[in-house]
Coordinates of C-alpha atoms and ligand atoms in Angstrom, one line a residue:
M1 CA -22.3 -19.4 36.4
V2 CA -22.1 -17.1 33.0
K3 CA -21.4 -13.9 34.5
S4 CA -23.1 -11.3 32.4
Y5 CA -22.4 -7.2 31.1
D6 CA -24.4 -4.9 29.4
V7 CA -22.0 -4.7 26.4
L8 CA -18.4 -7.1 26.1
V9 CA -16.4 -5.5 23.3
A10 CA -14.4 -8.2 21.5
G11 CA -10.5 -6.7 20.9
A12 CA -8.4 -4.0 22.2
G13 CA -7.5 -2.4 19.4
P14 CA -8.4 0.9 18.7
A15 CA -12.5 0.1 17.9
G16 CA -13.0 -1.5 21.0
A17 CA -11.2 0.9 23.5
A18 CA -13.9 3.5 21.7
A19 CA -16.8 1.6 21.9
A20 CA -15.7 0.5 26.0
A21 CA -14.9 4.5 26.2
V22 CA -18.1 5.6 25.5
L23 CA -19.5 3.5 27.0
A24 CA -18.1 2.8 30.5
G25 CA -18.1 6.7 30.4
R26 CA -21.5 6.8 30.3
G27 CA -22.0 4.0 33.7
L28 CA -22.7 -0.2 31.2
S29 CA -20.9 -2.0 32.5
V30 CA -18.1 -2.9 30.4
A31 CA -15.8 -5.7 29.6
L32 CA -13.3 -5.1 27.0
L33 CA -11.8 -8.9 26.6
D34 CA -8.5 -8.8 23.6
R35 CA -6.6 -12.3 23.2
A36 CA -3.2 -10.2 23.5
E37 CA -2.9 -8.4 26.9
H38 CA -1.0 -4.9 27.1
P39 CA 1.2 -3.4 25.7
R40 CA 1.1 -6.0 22.4
P41 CA 2.7 -6.1 18.7
K42 CA 1.0 -4.7 15.8
L43 CA 1.8 -4.7 11.9
C44 CA 1.0 -0.5 11.6
G45 CA 2.7 2.3 10.5
G46 CA 1.9 4.6 12.7
L47 CA 0.2 6.8 10.9
L48 CA -2.8 9.4 12.3
T49 CA -4.6 11.5 10.4
A50 CA -5.7 15.5 11.3
K51 CA -9.8 13.8 12.0
S52 CA -8.2 10.5 13.7
V53 CA -6.4 13.4 16.5
D54 CA -9.4 15.0 16.4
A55 CA -11.9 12.2 16.8
L56 CA -9.0 11.0 20.1
A57 CA -10.0 14.1 21.5
R58 CA -14.1 13.7 21.0
I59 CA -13.9 9.7 22.0
F60 CA -11.0 10.2 24.1
G61 CA -10.6 13.0 25.6
L62 CA -7.4 13.1 24.6
G63 CA -4.7 15.7 23.9
L64 CA -1.2 15.7 21.4
A65 CA 0.2 16.6 25.0
D66 CA -1.4 12.7 25.9
L67 CA -0.3 11.2 23.1
T68 CA 3.3 12.0 23.0
R69 CA 3.6 11.1 26.8
R70 CA 1.7 7.8 26.8
G71 CA 0.5 6.9 23.5
G72 CA 4.2 7.1 21.3
L73 CA 3.9 9.9 19.7
F74 CA 6.5 9.7 18.5
H75 CA 6.9 11.6 15.2
Q76 CA 4.5 14.6 13.3
T77 CA 6.1 16.7 9.2
P78 CA 3.6 18.2 7.3
Q79 CA 5.9 16.7 4.8
Y80 CA 4.9 14.3 2.6
L81 CA 6.4 12.4 -1.4
F82 CA 5.1 10.8 -4.1
L83 CA 6.6 9.0 -5.8
H84 CA 5.8 5.9 -8.9
R85 CA 8.3 3.2 -9.2
G86 CA 10.4 5.6 -7.2
R87 CA 10.3 8.3 -9.6
E88 CA 9.0 11.6 -7.9
L89 CA 6.0 13.0 -9.0
L90 CA 5.5 15.4 -6.2
R91 CA 7.1 16.9 -3.3
G92 CA 4.6 19.3 -0.7
A93 CA 3.2 20.3 2.5
A94 CA 0.4 20.2 4.3
A95 CA -1.2 22.1 5.7
E96 CA -2.1 19.8 8.9
P97 CA 1.1 17.9 9.7
F98 CA 0.8 14.0 9.5
R99 CA 1.7 12.2 13.0
F100 CA 2.7 9.2 13.8
V101 CA 2.6 6.6 16.8
D102 CA 4.2 2.9 17.8
R103 CA 1.3 1.5 18.3
P104 CA 1.3 -0.5 21.1
A105 CA 1.7 2.4 23.4
F106 CA -1.8 4.2 22.4
D107 CA -3.0 1.0 21.8
A108 CA -2.4 0.6 25.6
L109 CA -3.5 4.4 26.2
L110 CA -6.0 4.1 24.4
T111 CA -7.2 0.9 26.7
A112 CA -6.0 2.6 29.9
V113 CA -8.8 5.4 29.2
A114 CA -11.7 3.5 28.5
V115 CA -10.4 0.6 32.2
A116 CA -10.0 4.7 33.4
R117 CA -13.9 5.6 32.5
G118 CA -14.9 2.0 34.1
A119 CA -15.2 -0.8 31.5
E120 CA -13.0 -4.0 33.3
Y121 CA -10.2 -5.0 30.7
L122 CA -9.9 -8.8 29.9
P123 CA -6.4 -9.5 28.2
G124 CA -5.2 -13.1 28.1
R125 CA -9.1 -14.3 26.7
T126 CA -9.5 -15.3 23.2
V127 CA -13.2 -15.8 21.6
E128 CA -13.7 -19.1 19.5
A129 CA -17.7 -18.7 19.3
C130 CA -20.1 -15.9 19.3
D131 CA -24.4 -16.1 19.4
A132 CA -25.1 -12.9 17.7
A133 CA -29.0 -14.0 19.0
A134 CA -28.0 -14.9 22.4
G135 CA -25.7 -12.3 23.1
L136 CA -22.9 -15.0 23.8
V137 CA -19.6 -15.1 23.6
R138 CA -17.3 -18.7 24.1
L139 CA -13.7 -18.3 25.6
R140 CA -11.1 -20.7 24.4
G141 CA -10.1 -23.2 27.3
G142 CA -13.4 -23.3 29.1
G143 CA -16.0 -20.5 29.4
E144 CA -18.3 -18.5 28.4
L145 CA -19.7 -14.5 28.5
A146 CA -22.8 -12.6 28.3
A147 CA -23.7 -9.5 27.3
R148 CA -26.8 -7.1 26.2
F149 CA -25.4 -6.5 23.4
V150 CA -22.1 -7.5 22.0
I151 CA -18.9 -5.1 20.0
G152 CA -16.8 -8.0 17.7
A153 CA -13.5 -5.1 17.4
D154 CA -11.5 -8.5 16.5
G155 CA -9.6 -7.0 13.9
A156 CA -9.3 -9.0 10.6
N157 CA -9.6 -11.5 11.0
S158 CA -12.2 -11.6 13.2
V159 CA -13.8 -14.3 15.1
T160 CA -17.9 -12.3 15.9
R161 CA -18.1 -12.2 11.8
R162 CA -18.5 -16.1 11.8
A163 CA -22.4 -15.4 14.0
L164 CA -22.8 -13.1 11.4
A165 CA -25.7 -14.4 9.7
P166 CA -24.1 -16.4 6.5
A167 CA -25.9 -13.9 3.5
D168 CA -24.3 -11.0 5.2
L169 CA -21.4 -12.1 5.5
E170 CA -20.1 -11.9 2.3
R171 CA -17.5 -14.5 1.7
G172 CA -16.9 -13.7 -2.0
L173 CA -16.2 -10.0 -1.5
W174 CA -14.5 -10.5 1.0
R175 CA -12.0 -12.1 0.3
R176 CA -11.9 -10.3 -3.3
N177 CA -10.8 -7.2 -1.1
L178 CA -9.1 -9.0 0.9
A179 CA -4.9 -6.9 0.8
A180 CA -2.0 -8.7 1.7
A181 CA 0.3 -6.3 3.9
I182 CA 3.7 -6.8 4.6
E183 CA 5.8 -4.1 6.5
V184 CA 9.9 -4.2 8.4
E185 CA 10.9 -1.9 10.0
L186 CA 14.8 -0.9 9.2
P187 CA 17.9 -0.3 11.2
V188 CA 19.2 3.0 8.9
G189 CA 22.9 2.3 7.3
S190 CA 24.2 0.7 4.5
G191 CA 24.6 -3.4 5.9
P192 CA 23.1 -6.5 4.4
G193 CA 18.9 -5.8 5.2
Q194 CA 19.8 -1.6 6.2
F195 CA 18.2 1.4 5.0
P196 CA 20.4 3.2 3.4
R197 CA 19.3 7.0 4.5
E198 CA 16.8 8.9 7.6
V199 CA 13.4 9.4 6.1
L200 CA 11.7 12.6 7.9
A201 CA 8.0 12.7 5.6
P202 CA 5.7 9.4 4.5
E203 CA 5.7 8.7 1.5
L204 CA 3.4 7.4 -1.2
H205 CA 5.8 5.0 -4.0
V206 CA 2.5 4.1 -6.3
G207 CA 2.8 1.8 -10.1
S208 CA 3.2 -1.5 -8.0
P209 CA 1.9 -3.9 -6.3
A210 CA -1.2 -3.4 -9.5
A211 CA -4.1 -3.4 -7.3
G212 CA -2.3 -1.3 -4.4
Y213 CA 1.0 0.6 -3.5
G214 CA 3.7 1.0 -1.2
W215 CA 5.0 3.4 1.8
V216 CA 8.0 4.4 3.6
F217 CA 7.6 5.6 6.5
P218 CA 9.5 7.0 9.7
G219 CA 8.9 4.7 12.6
P220 CA 9.6 5.0 15.8
R221 CA 12.8 2.2 15.5
G222 CA 14.0 2.9 11.7
P223 CA 12.0 4.3 9.2
K224 CA 9.0 1.6 8.4
V225 CA 8.6 0.8 5.0
G226 CA 5.5 -1.8 3.5
I227 CA 3.2 -2.7 1.0
C228 CA -0.3 -3.9 0.4
G229 CA -2.5 -4.3 -2.1
L230 CA -4.8 -6.8 -3.8
R231 CA -4.0 -11.0 -4.4
R232 CA -4.4 -9.5 -8.6
P233 CA -1.7 -11.9 -10.8
D234 CA 1.2 -8.6 -11.3
R235 CA 2.2 -8.1 -14.8
D236 CA 4.4 -9.9 -14.6
G237 CA 3.1 -12.3 -12.8
R238 CA 4.8 -11.8 -9.7
D239 CA 4.1 -13.2 -6.1
F240 CA 3.7 -10.2 -3.6
G241 CA 6.5 -11.6 -1.5
A242 CA 9.2 -11.4 -4.1
L243 CA 7.0 -7.8 -5.7
F244 CA 8.5 -6.7 -1.7
L245 CA 11.9 -7.6 -2.4
D246 CA 10.9 -5.7 -5.5
F247 CA 10.5 -2.3 -3.4
L248 CA 13.3 -2.7 -1.2
L249 CA 16.0 -3.0 -4.0
L250 CA 13.8 0.2 -5.2
L251 CA 15.0 1.4 -2.4
G252 CA 18.2 0.8 -2.3
V253 CA 18.4 -1.5 0.8
A254 CA 21.2 -3.9 -0.2
E255 CA 21.3 -7.7 -0.1
P256 CA 16.7 -7.4 1.1
E257 CA 16.3 -12.2 0.7
G258 CA 17.6 -11.5 4.3
V259 CA 14.9 -9.9 6.2
A260 CA 12.2 -11.3 7.8
L261 CA 8.8 -10.2 6.3
H262 CA 6.4 -9.6 8.6
G263 CA 3.1 -9.4 7.4
H264 CA -1.4 -9.5 8.1
P265 CA -4.0 -9.4 6.3
L266 CA -6.1 -5.1 5.4
P267 CA -10.1 -5.1 4.5
Y268 CA -8.6 -3.3 1.0
G269 CA -12.7 -2.4 -0.3
N270 CA -15.4 -4.7 1.5
A271 CA -17.0 -3.1 4.3
L272 CA -20.0 -4.6 4.8
A273 CA -23.4 -3.7 3.9
R274 CA -24.8 -5.4 6.9
P275 CA -22.4 -5.5 9.5
A276 CA -25.0 -6.0 12.3
S277 CA -27.8 -9.0 13.9
G278 CA -28.8 -9.4 16.8
R279 CA -27.4 -7.8 19.8
L280 CA -23.4 -8.2 17.8
L281 CA -22.4 -5.2 15.6
L282 CA -19.3 -5.0 14.5
A283 CA -16.7 -2.4 14.8
G284 CA -13.7 -1.4 12.5
D285 CA -11.6 -3.9 10.3
A286 CA -13.8 -7.1 11.4
G287 CA -16.3 -5.4 9.8
G288 CA -14.2 -4.4 6.7
F289 CA -13.8 -0.3 7.7
V290 CA -10.1 0.3 6.1
E291 CA -10.2 3.3 3.9
P292 CA -9.0 1.1 0.1
L293 CA -7.4 4.4 -1.5
F294 CA -4.8 4.9 0.8
G295 CA -5.8 2.0 3.7
E296 CA -6.8 3.6 6.4
G297 CA -7.9 2.1 9.3
I298 CA -6.6 3.8 12.7
F299 CA -9.6 7.1 11.6
Y300 CA -12.3 4.3 10.6
A301 CA -11.6 1.9 13.6
L302 CA -12.2 5.1 16.2
A303 CA -15.1 6.1 14.6
T304 CA -17.0 3.4 13.7
G305 CA -16.5 2.1 17.6
A306 CA -18.4 5.0 18.6
H307 CA -20.5 5.1 16.2
A308 CA -21.8 1.4 17.7
A309 CA -21.2 2.4 21.8
S310 CA -24.1 4.9 20.3
G311 CA -25.7 2.5 18.5
V312 CA -25.5 -0.2 21.1
L313 CA -27.1 3.5 24.0
H314 CA -30.1 3.4 21.5
G315 CA -30.9 0.2 21.4
L316 CA -30.8 -0.6 24.8
K317 CA -33.9 2.1 25.1
H318 CA -35.3 0.4 21.9
G319 CA -34.0 -3.0 21.0
E320 CA -31.2 -4.6 18.9
A321 CA -32.8 -4.1 15.3
A322 CA -33.0 0.2 16.6
A323 CA -28.8 -0.6 17.9
A324 CA -28.9 -2.1 14.0
A325 CA -30.4 0.8 12.2
E326 CA -29.0 3.9 14.4
Y327 CA -25.8 2.0 13.6
E328 CA -26.1 1.9 10.4
R329 CA -27.8 4.9 9.8
L330 CA -24.5 7.3 11.9
L331 CA -22.0 5.4 8.9
A332 CA -24.3 6.0 6.3
R333 CA -23.9 9.3 6.9
T334 CA -20.7 9.2 6.9
V335 CA -18.3 6.5 7.0
R336 CA -20.0 5.3 3.8
P337 CA -19.3 8.0 1.6
E338 CA -15.9 7.7 2.0
L339 CA -15.2 4.2 1.2
V340 CA -17.1 4.1 -1.3
W341 CA -15.9 7.7 -3.0
S342 CA -12.1 7.0 -1.7
D343 CA -12.9 2.9 -4.3
R344 CA -14.5 4.7 -7.1
L345 CA -10.8 6.8 -7.2
R346 CA -9.0 4.3 -6.7
W347 CA -10.1 1.2 -9.6
L348 CA -9.0 5.1 -11.9
L349 CA -5.9 5.6 -10.6
F350 CA -5.4 1.8 -10.4
W351 CA -6.9 1.3 -14.1
A352 CA -4.6 4.7 -15.5
M353 CA -1.7 3.6 -14.1
Q354 CA -2.2 -0.5 -15.7
N355 CA -3.0 0.4 -19.0
I356 CA -2.0 5.0 -20.0
G357 CA 0.6 5.2 -17.3
A358 CA 1.7 7.9 -14.3
G359 CA 1.3 10.1 -16.2
P360 CA -3.0 10.9 -15.1
I361 CA -1.9 10.0 -11.7
R362 CA 0.8 12.9 -11.8
G363 CA -2.0 15.3 -13.0
F364 CA -4.0 14.4 -10.1
V365 CA -1.5 14.8 -7.7
K366 CA -0.4 17.5 -9.2
S367 CA -3.9 19.8 -10.0
A368 CA -4.5 20.1 -6.8
P369 CA -1.8 19.3 -4.4
A370 CA -3.5 21.2 -0.5
A371 CA -6.7 19.5 -1.1
L372 CA -5.3 16.4 -1.4
A373 CA -4.0 16.3 1.7
E374 CA -7.0 17.9 2.9
M375 CA -9.2 14.9 1.9
V376 CA -6.9 12.5 3.3
H377 CA -6.4 14.9 7.1
G378 CA -10.5 14.2 6.5
R379 CA -10.7 17.9 5.4
R380 CA -11.9 17.3 2.2
S381 CA -14.5 14.4 1.0
F382 CA -12.9 11.9 -1.2
R383 CA -16.4 12.6 -2.6
L384 CA -15.7 15.3 -5.1
L385 CA -12.9 18.0 -3.1
L386 CA -16.8 18.7 -1.2
G387 CA -15.8 19.6 2.7
K388 CA -15.9 17.5 5.5
T389 CA -17.0 17.8 9.1
W390 CA -17.8 14.8 11.2
E391 CA -20.7 13.9 13.1
W392 CA -21.0 12.2 16.0
G393 CA -24.0 9.9 17.9
E394 CA -25.4 9.3 21.3
G395 CA -22.8 9.2 24.5
V396 CA -19.4 11.1 21.7
G397 CA -18.8 14.7 23.2
P398 CA -16.6 16.6 24.6
G399 CA -16.2 17.5 28.4
L400 CA -16.1 13.3 28.7
A401 CA -12.6 12.6 31.1
G402 CA -9.7 11.4 29.5
I403 CA -6.8 9.3 31.4
P404 CA -6.6 11.0 35.0
G405 CA -3.8 13.7 35.2
G406 CA -4.5 14.5 31.1
T407 CA -4.8 17.2 29.1
A408 CA -7.2 17.1 25.9
D409 CA -5.6 20.4 24.6
Ligands
FAD1 C1 1.1 -2.8 7.4 C2 -0.2 -2.2 7.7 C3 0.0 -1.0 7.6 C4 -0.5 -0.1 8.3 N1 -0.7 1.5 8.5 C5 -2.1 1.9 9.0 C6 -1.5 3.3 8.7 O1 -0.8 4.5 9.4 N2 -2.5 4.4 9.0 C7 -3.9 4.0 9.3 O2 -4.6 4.6 9.8 N3 -4.1 2.7 9.9 C8 -2.8 1.4 8.8 N4 -3.1 0.1 9.2 C9 -4.8 0.2 9.0 C10 -4.8 -0.6 11.1 O3 -3.6 -0.9 11.4 C11 -6.1 -1.7 11.3 O4 -7.3 -0.9 10.6 C12 -6.6 -1.1 12.2 O5 -5.9 -1.2 12.9 C13 -8.2 -2.0 12.8 O6 -8.7 -1.6 14.3 P1 -9.1 -2.5 14.9 O7 -9.0 -1.7 16.3 O8 -9.9 -3.3 14.1 O9 -8.0 -4.0 14.7 P2 -6.8 -4.1 15.5 O10 -6.3 -3.3 15.8 O11 -7.0 -5.2 15.0 O12 -7.1 -4.5 17.2 C14 -8.5 -6.0 16.8 C15 -7.6 -6.9 18.1 O13 -8.8 -7.7 19.0 C16 -7.4 -9.3 19.3 N5 -8.2 -10.7 18.8 C17 -7.8 -10.6 17.6 N6 -8.5 -12.1 17.7 C18 -9.2 -12.6 18.9 C19 -10.2 -12.9 19.5 N7 -10.4 -14.1 18.7 N8 -10.6 -13.2 20.6 C20 -9.7 -12.0 21.8 N9 -9.3 -11.0 20.5 C21 -9.6 -11.2 19.6 C22 -6.4 -8.7 18.8 O14 -5.3 -8.9 19.6 C23 -6.3 -6.6 18.7 O15 -6.1 -6.7 20.3 C24 -2.2 -0.9 8.1 C25 -2.4 -1.9 8.4 C26 -1.9 -2.6 8.3 C27 -1.7 -4.3 8.3

């Protein structure tokens, strides 16, 4: 007999945990399944913006003390640096700090909140196929689970996404805008493959790859160095791995060829126009919801996971079509304008850097450094730097329980 739930959430990253925490908090029977078991590795810079911290309090009832004690929060600073091909463009301080989490601990904490609210956590279950019309998920090794709604939060290589109608999959757009990302965490030192200095403030490096950027972030065990970009041929035709080695050399890493590289795809401008079909709603990377200028994905995973949950709450009362409509309404009011306008801004900057040089980006970052940081933190919109407030749907709000003994400050 097929076990049945009100809602099945596939993938226990930030998007899936947010959806499960909201829905279990409303007393629904929720299964949160994942092919891995927490704490599991996740390639990520772990940068949390101010809007992410707000979202964690609102969706999970988690405060900074909880994040520090159990959520892998290890560093915070208002300082940041912008560089173009190694040359400093701007050294600034934001009004609010940038915070850094270690993703395995962070994701484990979010799942623990969903479980504390009543979700059933099913690690070690790999989704092999999904039937969006029937609300069925087939698992590797046999077995099926059924639900009134399925939330697909299984990341950039989503299997649940394949259950969308072919037209809604937007395959060409997805392939064109799926970025490659490489990130390594290096020990500080002067030897081969070591990073030559301590890193206390996040650095954003532009100029290479042509349609992307590089970063150096404080990491829990040593600096994290990464690049992300669309696979467009660079002017000099170098491949992505070679560009990363160039970047390590530019940063002063000796003999970078010996560094073991780790890569993961990043949706980078391919948010699906119709991320819901039948009983299925896609959230986070699975739906392509990553901000396409700086590649911020954690906030958008939290927001779309919570919005999908609100859509489901609506759909349980008014039917499948209402779930999709409510999800889209919330996306259109909050997330989509940011993705559309950051996409416009990035193409302008990429074009200017390739054709005019670093001047325009220097002018841009120097003209309004405070506004730039407020834009990243979500206090201003990517849309013409207008003030931005984030709206949340049904089921999301203050007063929800966090982890037992936790404190939402
Ligand atoms: C190199 C790199 C650096 C990044 N740095 C940052 C950063 O500093 N700040 C930021 O905000 N964003 C960053 N991002 C983006 C961010 O990591 C993602 O956008 C975010 O993790 C998306 O969350 P998610 O819940 O949608 O997916 P994920 O976090 O990928 O979670 C998906 C979950 O689904 C599970 N899963 C996958 N397939 C299956 C299956 N078939 N069956 C069952 N379970 C499955 C996985 O095990 C995983 O637990 C970075 C991304 C990369 C690649």
